[in-house]
Coordinates of C-alpha atoms in Angstrom, one line a residue:
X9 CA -22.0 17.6 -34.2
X10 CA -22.6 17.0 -30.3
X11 CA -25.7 15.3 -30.7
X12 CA -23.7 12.8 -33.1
X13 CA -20.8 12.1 -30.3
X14 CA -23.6 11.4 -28.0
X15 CA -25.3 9.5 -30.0
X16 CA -22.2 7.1 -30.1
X17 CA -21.2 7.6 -26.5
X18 CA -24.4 6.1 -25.8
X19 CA -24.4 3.3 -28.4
X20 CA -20.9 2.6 -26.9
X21 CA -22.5 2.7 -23.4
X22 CA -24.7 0.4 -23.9
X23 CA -22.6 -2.4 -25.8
X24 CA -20.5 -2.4 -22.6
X25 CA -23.3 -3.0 -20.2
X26 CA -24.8 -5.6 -22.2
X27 CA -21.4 -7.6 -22.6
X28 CA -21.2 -6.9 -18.7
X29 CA -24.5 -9.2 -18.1
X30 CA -23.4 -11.5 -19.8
X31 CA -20.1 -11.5 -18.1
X32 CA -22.1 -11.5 -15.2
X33 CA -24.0 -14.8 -16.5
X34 CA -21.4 -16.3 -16.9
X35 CA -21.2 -16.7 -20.8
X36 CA -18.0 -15.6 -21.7
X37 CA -18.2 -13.8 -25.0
X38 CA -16.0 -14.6 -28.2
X39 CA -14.2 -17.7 -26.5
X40 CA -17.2 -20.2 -26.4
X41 CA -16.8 -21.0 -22.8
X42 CA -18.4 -20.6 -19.7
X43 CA -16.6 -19.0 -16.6
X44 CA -17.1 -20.5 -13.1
X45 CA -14.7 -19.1 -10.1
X46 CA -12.0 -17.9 -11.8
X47 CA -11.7 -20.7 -14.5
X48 CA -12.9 -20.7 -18.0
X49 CA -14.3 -24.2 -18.8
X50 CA -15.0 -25.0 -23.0
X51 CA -17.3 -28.1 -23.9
X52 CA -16.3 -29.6 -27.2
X53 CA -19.0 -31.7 -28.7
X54 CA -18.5 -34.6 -31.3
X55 CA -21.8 -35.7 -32.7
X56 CA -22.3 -39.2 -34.1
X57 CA -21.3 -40.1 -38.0
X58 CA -24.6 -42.5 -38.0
X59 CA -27.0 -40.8 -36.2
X60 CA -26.6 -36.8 -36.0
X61 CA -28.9 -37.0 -32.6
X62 CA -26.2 -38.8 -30.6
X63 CA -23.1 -37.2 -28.9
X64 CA -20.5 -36.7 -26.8
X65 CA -19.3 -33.5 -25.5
X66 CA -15.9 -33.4 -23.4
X67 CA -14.7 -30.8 -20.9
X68 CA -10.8 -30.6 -20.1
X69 CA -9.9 -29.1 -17.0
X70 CA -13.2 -30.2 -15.5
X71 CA -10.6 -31.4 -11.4
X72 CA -10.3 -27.1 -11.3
X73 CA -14.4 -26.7 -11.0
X74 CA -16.6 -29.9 -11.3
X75 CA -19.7 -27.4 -11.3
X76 CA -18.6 -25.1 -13.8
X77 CA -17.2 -28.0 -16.6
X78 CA -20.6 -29.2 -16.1
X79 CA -22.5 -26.0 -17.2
X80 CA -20.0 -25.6 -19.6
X81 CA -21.0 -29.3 -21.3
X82 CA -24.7 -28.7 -20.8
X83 CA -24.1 -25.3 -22.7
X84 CA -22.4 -26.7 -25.1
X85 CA -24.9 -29.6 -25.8
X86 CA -27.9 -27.0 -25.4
X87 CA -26.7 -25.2 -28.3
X88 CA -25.8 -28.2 -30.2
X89 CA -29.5 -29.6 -29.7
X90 CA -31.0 -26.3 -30.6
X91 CA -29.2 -25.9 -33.6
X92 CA -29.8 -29.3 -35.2
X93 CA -33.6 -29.8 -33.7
X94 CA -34.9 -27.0 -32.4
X95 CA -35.2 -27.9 -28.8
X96 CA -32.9 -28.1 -25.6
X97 CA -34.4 -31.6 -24.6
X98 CA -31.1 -34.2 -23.8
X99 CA -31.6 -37.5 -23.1
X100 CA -28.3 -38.5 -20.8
X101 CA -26.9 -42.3 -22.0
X102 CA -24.2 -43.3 -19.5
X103 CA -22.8 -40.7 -17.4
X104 CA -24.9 -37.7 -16.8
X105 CA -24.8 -34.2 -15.1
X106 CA -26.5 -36.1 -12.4
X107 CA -23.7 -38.7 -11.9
X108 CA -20.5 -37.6 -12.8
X109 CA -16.8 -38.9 -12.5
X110 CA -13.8 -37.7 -14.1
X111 CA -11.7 -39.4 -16.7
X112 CA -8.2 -39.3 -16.2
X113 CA -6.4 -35.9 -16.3
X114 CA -9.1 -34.0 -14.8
X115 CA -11.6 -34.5 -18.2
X116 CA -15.2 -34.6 -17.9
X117 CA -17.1 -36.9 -20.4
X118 CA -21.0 -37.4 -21.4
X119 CA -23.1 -39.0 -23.7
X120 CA -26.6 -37.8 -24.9
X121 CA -29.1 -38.3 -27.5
X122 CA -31.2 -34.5 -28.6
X123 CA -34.7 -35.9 -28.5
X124 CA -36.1 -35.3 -32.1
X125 CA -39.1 -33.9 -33.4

């Protein structure tokens, strides 16, 4: 019987420190976001009708942490990309991570295309 608690104790243990990293990370686990200073920023993607590779992605909030919103929208394209291609590689149309300016109310906007196979 005690080696069974500990057994679990342990298990429990370590499912802790592993949510910890990624805590730590900065992936925030269960809400889809990513946490920078405090703040919790969520990219929403909206890929093309027409042309799955194409998309936008959206971050609201982005005036409380310009650096954060950002990670959050690559994040949230990253995953988008990988999921549908296989890859990470983003081709930026318009705006960019590199040049960025906020819509109004604080929302961050970009365009991409997931370069294909």
């Amino acid at each position: 019987m005690r080696n069974r608690v500990a057994k679990i104790s342990l298990c429990v243990l370590l499912g802790l420190s592993l949510a910890a990293c990624e805590r730590a990370k900065g992936v925030v686990s269960g809400q889809g976001g990513y946490a920078y200073e405090g703040y919790v920023f969520k990219g929403k993607l909206q890929r093309d009708s027409d042309d799955r590779a194409n998309f936008s992605v959206t971050v609201r909030g982005a005036s409380r942490g310009v650096q954060g919103a950002l990670e959050a929208g690559r994040i949230a394209a990253n995953r988008y990309c990988i999921a549908q291609y296989g890859n990470s590689d983003i081709t930026w149309t318009g705006q960019s991570p590199e040049t960025v300016e906020l819509l109004d109310g604080g929302t961050l906007a970009m365009n991409g295309r997931c370069k294909t196979w």
